[in-house]
Amino acid sequence: MTTTETGVERPANAITVRPFRLLWLNNICFFLVSNAQRFVFGWLVLDGLNRSESDQGVVVFTLGLPSALLVLQAGVWADRWDRRSMLIWTQVAGGAVMAVAALLIRADALSFNWVIVVTLFAGAASAIGQPVRSALIPALVHKDQLFSAIAINAIAMTLSLILGPVLAKVVGDQWGFDGAFWFQAGLMFAGVLFLLRLDVPPHADLAPKRSVLAETKDGLRHVVGDDNLRVLFGLLVVASLTVNPAIMVTLQAHVKDGLGRTAGEAAAPFALMGLGIAISSFVVMRKGNMKHKGAAFQRALICGSTITILTGRTTEMWQVLVLSFAMGLAGGFYINMNQGLIQANTPQPLMGRVMGLYALTSFGIMPFGALLLGVVAFWTSPGAAISGAAAVCLAVVVTTYVRQRELRELA
């Protein structure tokens, strides 16, 4: 514990907890790759293979499809199996897939069809580990350190959002697309070294084993039975179908077709977005357990939706850069508040299954939005697809904010 100037005791920063620190260092490596993957595959499809925006949407869809199919089962496994082993083997598998992709590129054998296959395997390795990472955080730190840990983890994610695409672009410019994939493979294998030193507490209060469907229903029943969590998850679904794919996927096509740049130049707005998220996450970390986190989450989504509408209307690269930084500032509160609210209102024995549902709504659904926006962008324009999707999200979240007072006051 530390003491403030007013004499009030505050829990020590979560980064001082050794197991959490090792997980955080591993997450930096993992997030660097996960954020570089979307960028590099999009770059490869748009510039390397000279394919269309709809093909880019298909690739991002297949990269994220395993999340839709596997995260619920992975959430059950996270509440049953050795979580450290799950992370190690999925990360080794992810590194191996990146290495295979690099070898195929070097052999000039990575056709569009092979890209689809590679993204499916890469997405599967990532999807199985997602609920485990989220479920481990409240198991490794004290309850009073939870929001500090979530904010610090968000900083790791945003550092990767800044550096992942940028470093992959630098490596790719220097050593080609195969170099960019070797870079990702190396990071995956390096991250395993931190996991080998990680001590994970054993599972507690385990009920007799049941089917995956029965186990998943327990997590779903917890979310549906809580009015606030049910509405919060509903907003996450809307964002995952609209704003999130618009910014994380379609923006790259807008930079190329709408602004006349190369798809690789989308690394700059992604980096500024990550910087904004890091700044707002640092603010959350310093403030600790904030009041009315439900209101802060919705306000962040309102700001993000508005910024996304403006992003779709941009005609110059500098406009995209400014809006991306602003998007990041709102995004930090969005990420920290929704994760914190879910984990603070979920009992530990259900944490893996609920975080599996969270991964499904946050990552598993986004590929479907990316696929839809890719089709809309092909028939209209990437900018129109971005603004239209964000307008839908804005209408939903404003309506919810006005009508759901209890969620606004949720702590």
mmCIF file of C-alpha atoms in Angstrom:
data_model
loop_
_atom_site.group_PDB
_atom_site.id
_atom_site.type_symbol
_atom_site.label_atom_id
_atom_site.label_comp_id
_atom_site.label_asym_id
_atom_site.label_seq_id
_atom_site.Cartn_x
_atom_site.Cartn_y
_atom_site.Cartn_z
ATOM 1 C CA MET A 1 0.000 0.000 0.000
ATOM 2 C CA THR A 2 1.074 3.608 -0.629
ATOM 3 C CA THR A 3 -0.100 6.734 1.208
ATOM 4 C CA THR A 4 -1.226 9.883 -0.608
ATOM 5 C CA GLU A 5 -0.577 13.456 0.579
ATOM 6 C CA THR A 6 -4.013 13.478 2.219
ATOM 7 C CA GLY A 7 -3.090 10.429 4.282
ATOM 8 C CA VAL A 8 -5.403 8.063 2.411
ATOM 9 C CA GLU A 9 -3.942 4.633 1.753
ATOM 10 C CA ARG A 10 -3.965 3.492 -1.870
ATOM 11 C CA PRO A 11 -3.139 -0.034 -3.080
ATOM 12 C CA ALA A 12 0.237 -0.513 -4.703
ATOM 13 C CA ASN A 13 0.346 -0.278 -8.482
ATOM 14 C CA ALA A 14 -0.478 -3.613 -10.099
ATOM 15 C CA ILE A 15 2.809 -3.605 -12.027
ATOM 16 C CA THR A 16 4.613 -4.282 -8.714
ATOM 17 C CA VAL A 17 2.955 -7.732 -8.609
ATOM 18 C CA ARG A 18 5.474 -10.078 -10.243
ATOM 19 C CA PRO A 19 3.024 -12.554 -11.876
ATOM 20 C CA PHE A 20 1.004 -9.696 -13.361
ATOM 21 C CA ARG A 21 4.199 -8.003 -14.556
ATOM 22 C CA LEU A 22 5.271 -11.165 -16.408
ATOM 23 C CA LEU A 23 1.824 -11.491 -17.987
ATOM 24 C CA TRP A 24 1.970 -7.812 -18.974
ATOM 25 C CA LEU A 25 5.371 -8.237 -20.665
ATOM 26 C CA ASN A 26 4.049 -11.259 -22.528
ATOM 27 C CA ASN A 27 0.957 -9.298 -23.538
ATOM 28 C CA ILE A 28 3.149 -6.614 -25.088
ATOM 29 C CA CYS A 29 4.668 -9.221 -27.415
ATOM 30 C CA PHE A 30 1.281 -10.790 -28.143
ATOM 31 C CA PHE A 31 -0.509 -7.487 -28.756
ATOM 32 C CA LEU A 32 2.315 -6.262 -30.992
ATOM 33 C CA VAL A 33 1.674 -9.240 -33.247
ATOM 34 C CA SER A 34 -2.139 -9.099 -33.096
ATOM 35 C CA ASN A 35 -2.148 -5.421 -34.082
ATOM 36 C CA ALA A 36 0.535 -5.940 -36.713
ATOM 37 C CA GLN A 37 -1.372 -8.882 -38.214
ATOM 38 C CA ARG A 38 -4.436 -6.918 -39.323
ATOM 39 C CA PHE A 39 -2.210 -4.236 -40.793
ATOM 40 C CA VAL A 40 0.252 -6.570 -42.518
ATOM 41 C CA PHE A 41 -2.403 -8.842 -44.007
ATOM 42 C CA GLY A 42 -4.311 -5.787 -45.256
ATOM 43 C CA TRP A 43 -1.096 -4.300 -46.639
ATOM 44 C CA LEU A 44 -0.208 -7.592 -48.320
ATOM 45 C CA VAL A 45 -3.651 -7.942 -49.926
ATOM 46 C CA LEU A 46 -4.059 -4.319 -51.044
ATOM 47 C CA ASP A 47 -0.493 -3.526 -52.131
ATOM 48 C CA GLY A 48 1.324 -6.856 -52.375
ATOM 49 C CA LEU A 49 -1.373 -8.824 -54.204
ATOM 50 C CA ASN A 50 -3.119 -5.709 -55.594
ATOM 51 C CA ARG A 51 -6.572 -6.947 -54.566
ATOM 52 C CA SER A 52 -9.751 -4.942 -53.803
ATOM 53 C CA GLU A 53 -11.245 -3.558 -50.573
ATOM 54 C CA SER A 54 -13.757 -6.416 -50.497
ATOM 55 C CA ASP A 55 -10.869 -8.920 -50.625
ATOM 56 C CA GLN A 56 -9.249 -7.079 -47.731
ATOM 57 C CA GLY A 57 -12.528 -7.437 -45.840
ATOM 58 C CA VAL A 58 -12.592 -11.162 -46.585
ATOM 59 C CA VAL A 59 -9.071 -11.615 -45.230
ATOM 60 C CA VAL A 60 -9.801 -9.688 -42.029
ATOM 61 C CA PHE A 61 -13.006 -11.729 -41.733
ATOM 62 C CA THR A 62 -11.124 -15.032 -41.911
ATOM 63 C CA LEU A 63 -8.509 -13.717 -39.467
ATOM 64 C CA GLY A 64 -11.236 -13.008 -36.927
ATOM 65 C CA LEU A 65 -13.632 -15.842 -37.764
ATOM 66 C CA PRO A 66 -12.012 -18.312 -35.318
ATOM 67 C CA SER A 67 -12.841 -15.874 -32.504
ATOM 68 C CA ALA A 68 -16.521 -16.252 -33.342
ATOM 69 C CA LEU A 69 -16.198 -20.045 -33.379
ATOM 70 C CA LEU A 70 -13.730 -20.755 -30.574
ATOM 71 C CA VAL A 71 -13.742 -18.109 -27.836
ATOM 72 C CA LEU A 72 -16.743 -19.514 -25.982
ATOM 73 C CA GLN A 73 -15.116 -22.930 -25.783
ATOM 74 C CA ALA A 74 -11.832 -21.247 -24.863
ATOM 75 C CA GLY A 75 -13.596 -19.417 -22.042
ATOM 76 C CA VAL A 76 -14.782 -22.753 -20.643
ATOM 77 C CA TRP A 77 -11.290 -24.194 -21.004
ATOM 78 C CA ALA A 78 -9.867 -21.132 -19.194
ATOM 79 C CA ASP A 79 -12.028 -22.038 -16.169
ATOM 80 C CA ARG A 80 -10.931 -25.702 -16.342
ATOM 81 C CA TRP A 81 -7.463 -26.198 -17.796
ATOM 82 C CA ASP A 82 -3.987 -25.023 -16.881
ATOM 83 C CA ARG A 83 -4.112 -21.404 -18.082
ATOM 84 C CA ARG A 84 -0.340 -21.012 -18.305
ATOM 85 C CA SER A 85 -0.052 -24.041 -20.605
ATOM 86 C CA MET A 86 -2.895 -22.759 -22.770
ATOM 87 C CA LEU A 87 -1.083 -19.463 -23.297
ATOM 88 C CA ILE A 88 2.266 -21.117 -24.018
ATOM 89 C CA TRP A 89 0.978 -23.561 -26.623
ATOM 90 C CA THR A 90 -1.284 -21.096 -28.399
ATOM 91 C CA GLN A 91 1.520 -18.549 -28.586
ATOM 92 C CA VAL A 92 3.968 -21.132 -29.945
ATOM 93 C CA ALA A 93 1.361 -22.133 -32.530
ATOM 94 C CA GLY A 94 0.830 -18.494 -33.528
ATOM 95 C CA GLY A 95 4.554 -18.014 -34.025
ATOM 96 C CA ALA A 96 4.769 -21.149 -36.133
ATOM 97 C CA VAL A 97 1.954 -19.920 -38.402
ATOM 98 C CA MET A 98 3.740 -16.599 -38.961
ATOM 99 C CA ALA A 99 6.939 -18.483 -39.802
ATOM 100 C CA VAL A 100 5.093 -20.643 -42.359
ATOM 101 C CA ALA A 101 3.645 -17.497 -43.955
ATOM 102 C CA ALA A 102 7.129 -16.003 -44.233
ATOM 103 C CA LEU A 103 8.439 -19.170 -45.916
ATOM 104 C CA LEU A 104 5.539 -19.177 -48.397
ATOM 105 C CA ILE A 105 6.209 -15.541 -49.299
ATOM 106 C CA ARG A 106 9.924 -16.243 -49.760
ATOM 107 C CA ALA A 107 9.002 -19.115 -52.088
ATOM 108 C CA ASP A 108 6.584 -16.804 -53.952
ATOM 109 C CA ALA A 109 3.798 -19.257 -53.146
ATOM 110 C CA LEU A 110 1.507 -17.168 -50.924
ATOM 111 C CA SER A 111 -1.508 -16.707 -53.196
ATOM 112 C CA PHE A 112 -4.760 -15.134 -52.016
ATOM 113 C CA ASN A 113 -6.148 -18.599 -51.253
ATOM 114 C CA TRP A 114 -3.140 -19.396 -49.089
ATOM 115 C CA VAL A 115 -3.583 -16.080 -47.283
ATOM 116 C CA ILE A 116 -7.075 -17.234 -46.318
ATOM 117 C CA VAL A 117 -5.690 -20.491 -44.918
ATOM 118 C CA VAL A 118 -2.923 -18.722 -42.984
ATOM 119 C CA THR A 119 -5.318 -16.196 -41.453
ATOM 120 C CA LEU A 120 -7.643 -18.961 -40.281
ATOM 121 C CA PHE A 121 -4.822 -20.720 -38.409
ATOM 122 C CA ALA A 122 -3.408 -17.455 -37.061
ATOM 123 C CA GLY A 123 -6.850 -16.399 -35.873
ATOM 124 C CA ALA A 124 -7.441 -19.749 -34.178
ATOM 125 C CA ALA A 125 -4.204 -19.553 -32.182
ATOM 126 C CA SER A 126 -5.055 -16.025 -31.073
ATOM 127 C CA ALA A 127 -8.710 -16.750 -30.269
ATOM 128 C CA ILE A 128 -8.016 -19.593 -27.837
ATOM 129 C CA GLY A 129 -5.668 -17.427 -25.794
ATOM 130 C CA GLN A 130 -7.874 -14.305 -25.619
ATOM 131 C CA PRO A 131 -10.228 -15.286 -22.758
ATOM 132 C CA VAL A 132 -7.311 -16.721 -20.776
ATOM 133 C CA ARG A 133 -5.407 -13.405 -20.816
ATOM 134 C CA SER A 134 -8.438 -11.456 -19.654
ATOM 135 C CA ALA A 135 -9.471 -13.987 -17.011
ATOM 136 C CA LEU A 136 -5.979 -14.096 -15.494
ATOM 137 C CA ILE A 137 -5.823 -10.390 -14.616
ATOM 138 C CA PRO A 138 -8.240 -10.462 -11.637
ATOM 139 C CA ALA A 139 -6.661 -13.757 -10.517
ATOM 140 C CA LEU A 140 -3.166 -12.241 -10.301
ATOM 141 C CA VAL A 141 -3.882 -8.939 -8.529
ATOM 142 C CA HIS A 142 -5.832 -7.771 -5.499
ATOM 143 C CA LYS A 143 -9.377 -6.536 -6.100
ATOM 144 C CA ASP A 144 -8.326 -2.963 -5.239
ATOM 145 C CA GLN A 145 -5.650 -3.166 -7.942
ATOM 146 C CA LEU A 146 -8.010 -4.404 -10.670
ATOM 147 C CA PHE A 147 -8.625 -1.114 -12.467
ATOM 148 C CA SER A 148 -4.937 -0.268 -12.236
ATOM 149 C CA ALA A 149 -4.121 -3.656 -13.803
ATOM 150 C CA ILE A 150 -6.708 -3.206 -16.569
ATOM 151 C CA ALA A 151 -5.357 0.273 -17.358
ATOM 152 C CA ILE A 152 -1.763 -0.976 -17.423
ATOM 153 C CA ASN A 153 -2.800 -3.844 -19.681
ATOM 154 C CA ALA A 154 -4.565 -1.338 -21.946
ATOM 155 C CA ILE A 155 -1.317 0.624 -22.128
ATOM 156 C CA ALA A 156 0.425 -2.560 -23.299
ATOM 157 C CA MET A 157 -2.257 -2.969 -25.927
ATOM 158 C CA THR A 158 -1.923 0.639 -27.056
ATOM 159 C CA LEU A 159 1.850 0.509 -27.151
ATOM 160 C CA SER A 160 1.390 -2.377 -29.557
ATOM 161 C CA LEU A 161 -1.202 -0.413 -31.535
ATOM 162 C CA ILE A 162 1.410 2.321 -31.936
ATOM 163 C CA LEU A 163 4.437 0.119 -32.555
ATOM 164 C CA GLY A 164 2.962 -3.025 -34.153
ATOM 165 C CA PRO A 165 1.991 -1.575 -37.558
ATOM 166 C CA VAL A 166 4.889 0.923 -37.542
ATOM 167 C CA LEU A 167 7.575 -1.675 -36.799
ATOM 168 C CA ALA A 168 6.027 -4.145 -39.240
ATOM 169 C CA LYS A 169 6.036 -1.426 -41.914
ATOM 170 C CA VAL A 170 9.692 -0.548 -41.210
ATOM 171 C CA VAL A 171 10.731 -4.212 -41.290
ATOM 172 C CA GLY A 172 8.615 -4.846 -44.396
ATOM 173 C CA ASP A 173 10.123 -1.876 -46.234
ATOM 174 C CA GLN A 174 13.606 -3.113 -45.389
ATOM 175 C CA TRP A 175 13.233 -6.895 -45.852
ATOM 176 C CA GLY A 176 9.957 -7.359 -47.709
ATOM 177 C CA PHE A 177 6.678 -8.929 -46.666
ATOM 178 C CA ASP A 178 8.430 -12.118 -45.545
ATOM 179 C CA GLY A 179 10.546 -10.025 -43.170
ATOM 180 C CA ALA A 180 7.390 -8.552 -41.665
ATOM 181 C CA PHE A 181 6.100 -12.065 -40.946
ATOM 182 C CA TRP A 182 9.422 -13.239 -39.494
ATOM 183 C CA PHE A 183 9.255 -10.187 -37.225
ATOM 184 C CA GLN A 184 5.875 -11.348 -35.911
ATOM 185 C CA ALA A 185 7.067 -14.930 -35.440
ATOM 186 C CA GLY A 186 10.065 -13.728 -33.438
ATOM 187 C CA LEU A 187 7.878 -11.657 -31.121
ATOM 188 C CA MET A 188 5.579 -14.606 -30.476
ATOM 189 C CA PHE A 189 8.458 -16.883 -29.510
ATOM 190 C CA ALA A 190 10.075 -14.151 -27.375
ATOM 191 C CA GLY A 191 6.839 -13.711 -25.428
ATOM 192 C CA VAL A 192 6.863 -17.396 -24.451
ATOM 193 C CA LEU A 193 9.967 -16.740 -22.322
ATOM 194 C CA PHE A 194 7.904 -14.606 -19.929
ATOM 195 C CA LEU A 195 5.199 -17.270 -19.696
ATOM 196 C CA LEU A 196 7.744 -19.915 -18.705
ATOM 197 C CA ARG A 197 8.459 -17.891 -15.537
ATOM 198 C CA LEU A 198 4.810 -17.159 -14.748
ATOM 199 C CA ASP A 199 3.161 -18.704 -11.673
ATOM 200 C CA VAL A 200 -0.621 -18.972 -12.045
ATOM 201 C CA PRO A 201 -2.888 -19.686 -9.046
ATOM 202 C CA PRO A 202 -4.878 -22.919 -9.335
ATOM 203 C CA HIS A 203 -8.576 -22.922 -10.091
ATOM 204 C CA ALA A 204 -10.863 -22.808 -7.079
ATOM 205 C CA ASP A 205 -14.411 -23.987 -6.422
ATOM 206 C CA LEU A 206 -14.677 -26.140 -9.522
ATOM 207 C CA ALA A 207 -17.992 -27.877 -10.106
ATOM 208 C CA PRO A 208 -18.116 -31.290 -11.785
ATOM 209 C CA LYS A 209 -17.203 -31.172 -15.468
ATOM 210 C CA ARG A 210 -20.059 -30.684 -17.887
ATOM 211 C CA SER A 211 -20.398 -30.113 -21.617
ATOM 212 C CA VAL A 212 -19.024 -26.939 -23.188
ATOM 213 C CA LEU A 213 -22.579 -25.849 -23.975
ATOM 214 C CA ALA A 214 -23.716 -26.285 -20.377
ATOM 215 C CA GLU A 215 -20.662 -24.434 -19.047
ATOM 216 C CA THR A 216 -21.132 -21.608 -21.551
ATOM 217 C CA LYS A 217 -24.764 -21.222 -20.501
ATOM 218 C CA ASP A 218 -23.594 -20.371 -16.969
ATOM 219 C CA GLY A 219 -21.587 -17.412 -18.246
ATOM 220 C CA LEU A 220 -24.385 -16.343 -20.580
ATOM 221 C CA ARG A 221 -26.933 -16.655 -17.768
ATOM 222 C CA HIS A 222 -24.812 -14.358 -15.591
ATOM 223 C CA VAL A 223 -24.620 -11.689 -18.318
ATOM 224 C CA VAL A 224 -28.279 -11.908 -19.367
ATOM 225 C CA GLY A 225 -29.474 -11.975 -15.766
ATOM 226 C CA ASP A 226 -27.716 -8.696 -14.935
ATOM 227 C CA ASP A 227 -29.605 -5.789 -16.536
ATOM 228 C CA ASN A 228 -26.543 -3.545 -16.743
ATOM 229 C CA LEU A 229 -24.197 -6.190 -18.124
ATOM 230 C CA ARG A 230 -26.808 -7.209 -20.685
ATOM 231 C CA VAL A 231 -27.084 -3.657 -22.043
ATOM 232 C CA LEU A 232 -23.305 -3.155 -21.879
ATOM 233 C CA PHE A 233 -22.711 -6.311 -23.918
ATOM 234 C CA GLY A 234 -25.357 -5.154 -26.380
ATOM 235 C CA LEU A 235 -23.445 -1.903 -26.932
ATOM 236 C CA LEU A 236 -20.234 -3.895 -27.419
ATOM 237 C CA VAL A 237 -21.952 -5.921 -30.146
ATOM 238 C CA VAL A 238 -23.114 -2.765 -31.924
ATOM 239 C CA ALA A 239 -19.635 -1.231 -31.747
ATOM 240 C CA SER A 240 -18.047 -4.460 -33.010
ATOM 241 C CA LEU A 241 -20.275 -4.429 -36.087
ATOM 242 C CA THR A 242 -19.845 -0.719 -36.870
ATOM 243 C CA VAL A 243 -17.231 1.617 -35.389
ATOM 244 C CA ASN A 244 -14.540 -0.974 -34.584
ATOM 245 C CA PRO A 245 -14.232 -2.526 -38.084
ATOM 246 C CA ALA A 246 -14.663 0.910 -39.679
ATOM 247 C CA ILE A 247 -11.579 2.217 -37.869
ATOM 248 C CA MET A 248 -9.474 -0.940 -37.588
ATOM 249 C CA VAL A 249 -10.094 -2.276 -41.116
ATOM 250 C CA THR A 250 -11.933 0.009 -43.554
ATOM 251 C CA LEU A 251 -9.798 3.030 -42.637
ATOM 252 C CA GLN A 252 -6.840 1.345 -44.354
ATOM 253 C CA ALA A 253 -8.833 1.136 -47.595
ATOM 254 C CA HIS A 254 -9.935 4.780 -47.189
ATOM 255 C CA VAL A 255 -6.313 5.870 -46.874
ATOM 256 C CA LYS A 256 -5.521 4.127 -50.162
ATOM 257 C CA ASP A 257 -8.604 4.845 -52.275
ATOM 258 C CA GLY A 258 -10.047 7.969 -50.670
ATOM 259 C CA LEU A 259 -6.796 9.809 -50.001
ATOM 260 C CA GLY A 260 -4.636 8.389 -52.787
ATOM 261 C CA ARG A 261 -1.978 6.981 -50.444
ATOM 262 C CA THR A 262 -0.625 3.454 -50.077
ATOM 263 C CA ALA A 263 -2.251 1.027 -47.665
ATOM 264 C CA GLY A 264 1.032 0.892 -45.765
ATOM 265 C CA GLU A 265 0.706 4.572 -44.823
ATOM 266 C CA ALA A 266 -2.230 3.655 -42.573
ATOM 267 C CA ALA A 267 0.418 2.775 -39.982
ATOM 268 C CA ALA A 268 0.661 6.472 -39.024
ATOM 269 C CA PRO A 269 -2.992 6.992 -37.962
ATOM 270 C CA PHE A 270 -2.945 3.649 -36.135
ATOM 271 C CA ALA A 271 0.137 4.817 -34.232
ATOM 272 C CA LEU A 272 -1.476 8.132 -33.255
ATOM 273 C CA MET A 273 -4.619 6.282 -32.204
ATOM 274 C CA GLY A 274 -2.521 4.077 -29.962
ATOM 275 C CA LEU A 275 -0.801 7.130 -28.472
ATOM 276 C CA GLY A 276 -4.189 8.626 -27.605
ATOM 277 C CA ILE A 277 -5.335 5.378 -25.966
ATOM 278 C CA ALA A 278 -2.092 5.215 -23.963
ATOM 279 C CA ILE A 279 -2.609 8.755 -22.652
ATOM 280 C CA SER A 280 -6.208 8.208 -21.563
ATOM 281 C CA SER A 281 -5.320 4.780 -20.106
ATOM 282 C CA PHE A 282 -2.604 6.459 -18.034
ATOM 283 C CA VAL A 283 -5.218 8.903 -16.728
ATOM 284 C CA VAL A 284 -7.475 5.995 -15.766
ATOM 285 C CA MET A 285 -4.553 4.242 -14.076
ATOM 286 C CA ARG A 286 -3.764 7.345 -12.015
ATOM 287 C CA LYS A 287 -7.397 7.908 -11.003
ATOM 288 C CA GLY A 288 -7.946 4.276 -10.014
ATOM 289 C CA ASN A 289 -11.506 3.283 -9.117
ATOM 290 C CA MET A 290 -13.542 6.030 -10.840
ATOM 291 C CA LYS A 291 -17.222 6.761 -10.168
ATOM 292 C CA HIS A 292 -19.960 6.327 -12.791
ATOM 293 C CA LYS A 293 -17.850 4.154 -15.058
ATOM 294 C CA GLY A 294 -20.968 3.172 -17.010
ATOM 295 C CA ALA A 295 -21.500 6.802 -18.017
ATOM 296 C CA ALA A 296 -17.819 7.208 -18.918
ATOM 297 C CA PHE A 297 -17.987 4.117 -21.145
ATOM 298 C CA GLN A 298 -21.035 5.396 -23.032
ATOM 299 C CA ARG A 299 -19.659 8.919 -23.405
ATOM 300 C CA ALA A 300 -16.456 7.483 -24.854
ATOM 301 C CA LEU A 301 -18.488 5.487 -27.380
ATOM 302 C CA ILE A 302 -20.517 8.599 -28.289
ATOM 303 C CA CYS A 303 -17.298 10.571 -28.863
ATOM 304 C CA GLY A 304 -15.730 7.710 -30.820
ATOM 305 C CA SER A 305 -18.779 7.318 -33.062
ATOM 306 C CA THR A 306 -18.828 11.055 -33.821
ATOM 307 C CA ILE A 307 -15.113 11.088 -34.605
ATOM 308 C CA THR A 308 -15.554 8.068 -36.889
ATOM 309 C CA ILE A 309 -18.308 9.823 -38.843
ATOM 310 C CA LEU A 310 -15.911 12.738 -39.424
ATOM 311 C CA THR A 311 -13.093 10.334 -40.364
ATOM 312 C CA GLY A 312 -15.163 8.955 -43.217
ATOM 313 C CA ARG A 313 -15.554 12.494 -44.593
ATOM 314 C CA THR A 314 -11.839 13.353 -44.584
ATOM 315 C CA THR A 315 -10.092 14.418 -47.797
ATOM 316 C CA GLU A 316 -6.569 14.966 -46.502
ATOM 317 C CA MET A 317 -4.174 12.743 -44.583
ATOM 318 C CA TRP A 318 -3.568 15.343 -41.859
ATOM 319 C CA GLN A 319 -7.274 15.277 -41.045
ATOM 320 C CA VAL A 320 -7.155 11.516 -40.550
ATOM 321 C CA LEU A 321 -4.113 11.868 -38.282
ATOM 322 C CA VAL A 322 -5.779 14.453 -36.033
ATOM 323 C CA LEU A 323 -9.012 12.468 -35.784
ATOM 324 C CA SER A 324 -7.137 9.215 -35.128
ATOM 325 C CA PHE A 325 -5.405 10.766 -32.118
ATOM 326 C CA ALA A 326 -8.767 12.046 -30.821
ATOM 327 C CA MET A 327 -10.248 8.592 -31.425
ATOM 328 C CA GLY A 328 -7.507 7.108 -29.287
ATOM 329 C CA LEU A 329 -8.227 9.473 -26.392
ATOM 330 C CA ALA A 330 -11.860 8.337 -26.399
ATOM 331 C CA GLY A 331 -10.836 4.718 -27.004
ATOM 332 C CA GLY A 332 -8.780 4.519 -23.815
ATOM 333 C CA PHE A 333 -11.828 5.240 -21.678
ATOM 334 C CA TYR A 334 -13.972 2.912 -23.807
ATOM 335 C CA ILE A 335 -11.589 -0.035 -23.367
ATOM 336 C CA ASN A 336 -10.800 0.472 -19.681
ATOM 337 C CA MET A 337 -14.363 1.151 -18.576
ATOM 338 C CA ASN A 338 -16.035 -1.779 -20.334
ATOM 339 C CA GLN A 339 -13.405 -4.322 -19.247
ATOM 340 C CA GLY A 340 -13.366 -3.003 -15.697
ATOM 341 C CA LEU A 341 -17.141 -3.057 -15.359
ATOM 342 C CA ILE A 342 -17.377 -6.627 -16.631
ATOM 343 C CA GLN A 343 -14.583 -8.013 -14.478
ATOM 344 C CA ALA A 344 -15.656 -6.118 -11.357
ATOM 345 C CA ASN A 345 -19.197 -7.515 -11.674
ATOM 346 C CA THR A 346 -18.275 -11.142 -12.441
ATOM 347 C CA PRO A 347 -17.347 -13.814 -9.840
ATOM 348 C CA GLN A 348 -13.943 -15.445 -10.333
ATOM 349 C CA PRO A 349 -15.261 -19.014 -11.004
ATOM 350 C CA LEU A 350 -17.189 -17.616 -14.015
ATOM 351 C CA MET A 351 -14.477 -15.240 -15.196
ATOM 352 C CA GLY A 352 -13.146 -17.370 -18.074
ATOM 353 C CA ARG A 353 -16.589 -18.023 -19.527
ATOM 354 C CA VAL A 354 -17.714 -14.399 -19.227
ATOM 355 C CA MET A 355 -14.465 -13.176 -20.762
ATOM 356 C CA GLY A 356 -15.045 -15.690 -23.551
ATOM 357 C CA LEU A 357 -18.346 -13.930 -24.209
ATOM 358 C CA TYR A 358 -16.494 -10.617 -24.036
ATOM 359 C CA ALA A 359 -13.957 -11.826 -26.602
ATOM 360 C CA LEU A 360 -16.805 -12.997 -28.826
ATOM 361 C CA THR A 361 -18.561 -9.627 -28.726
ATOM 362 C CA SER A 362 -15.374 -7.554 -28.971
ATOM 363 C CA PHE A 363 -13.353 -9.594 -31.476
ATOM 364 C CA GLY A 364 -15.413 -12.492 -32.809
ATOM 365 C CA ILE A 365 -18.199 -10.332 -34.213
ATOM 366 C CA MET A 366 -15.939 -7.652 -35.687
ATOM 367 C CA PRO A 367 -14.950 -9.759 -38.747
ATOM 368 C CA PHE A 368 -18.598 -9.900 -39.798
ATOM 369 C CA GLY A 369 -18.723 -6.119 -39.604
ATOM 370 C CA ALA A 370 -15.476 -5.881 -41.576
ATOM 371 C CA LEU A 371 -16.860 -8.185 -44.267
ATOM 372 C CA LEU A 372 -20.072 -6.154 -44.540
ATOM 373 C CA LEU A 373 -18.227 -2.836 -44.617
ATOM 374 C CA GLY A 374 -15.878 -4.224 -47.282
ATOM 375 C CA VAL A 375 -18.873 -4.960 -49.508
ATOM 376 C CA VAL A 376 -20.426 -1.547 -48.816
ATOM 377 C CA ALA A 377 -17.087 0.148 -49.510
ATOM 378 C CA PHE A 378 -16.775 -1.732 -52.824
ATOM 379 C CA TRP A 379 -20.191 -0.525 -54.031
ATOM 380 C CA THR A 380 -19.988 3.004 -52.590
ATOM 381 C CA SER A 381 -16.675 4.146 -51.117
ATOM 382 C CA PRO A 382 -14.634 3.339 -48.003
ATOM 383 C CA GLY A 383 -15.381 6.793 -46.589
ATOM 384 C CA ALA A 384 -19.133 6.377 -47.003
ATOM 385 C CA ALA A 385 -18.988 2.941 -45.370
ATOM 386 C CA ILE A 386 -17.055 4.340 -42.393
ATOM 387 C CA SER A 387 -19.418 7.275 -41.798
ATOM 388 C CA GLY A 388 -22.578 5.225 -42.312
ATOM 389 C CA ALA A 389 -21.539 2.538 -39.852
ATOM 390 C CA ALA A 390 -20.572 5.117 -37.233
ATOM 391 C CA ALA A 391 -23.908 6.927 -37.619
ATOM 392 C CA VAL A 392 -25.753 3.693 -36.765
ATOM 393 C CA CYS A 393 -23.622 3.216 -33.640
ATOM 394 C CA LEU A 394 -24.101 6.830 -32.558
ATOM 395 C CA ALA A 395 -27.890 6.550 -32.790
ATOM 396 C CA VAL A 396 -27.926 3.370 -30.665
ATOM 397 C CA VAL A 397 -25.591 4.577 -27.912
ATOM 398 C CA VAL A 398 -27.261 7.997 -27.558
ATOM 399 C CA THR A 399 -30.642 6.295 -27.176
ATOM 400 C CA THR A 400 -29.201 3.933 -24.565
ATOM 401 C CA TYR A 401 -27.479 6.735 -22.671
ATOM 402 C CA VAL A 402 -30.732 8.694 -22.388
ATOM 403 C CA ARG A 403 -32.916 5.734 -21.417
ATOM 404 C CA GLN A 404 -30.612 3.604 -19.197
ATOM 405 C CA ARG A 405 -29.949 5.671 -16.080
ATOM 406 C CA GLU A 406 -28.856 2.655 -14.015
ATOM 407 C CA LEU A 407 -26.088 1.835 -16.482
ATOM 408 C CA ARG A 408 -24.864 5.445 -16.368
ATOM 409 C CA GLU A 409 -24.440 5.152 -12.621
ATOM 410 C CA LEU A 410 -22.819 1.700 -12.666
ATOM 411 C CA ALA A 411 -19.473 1.634 -10.833
#
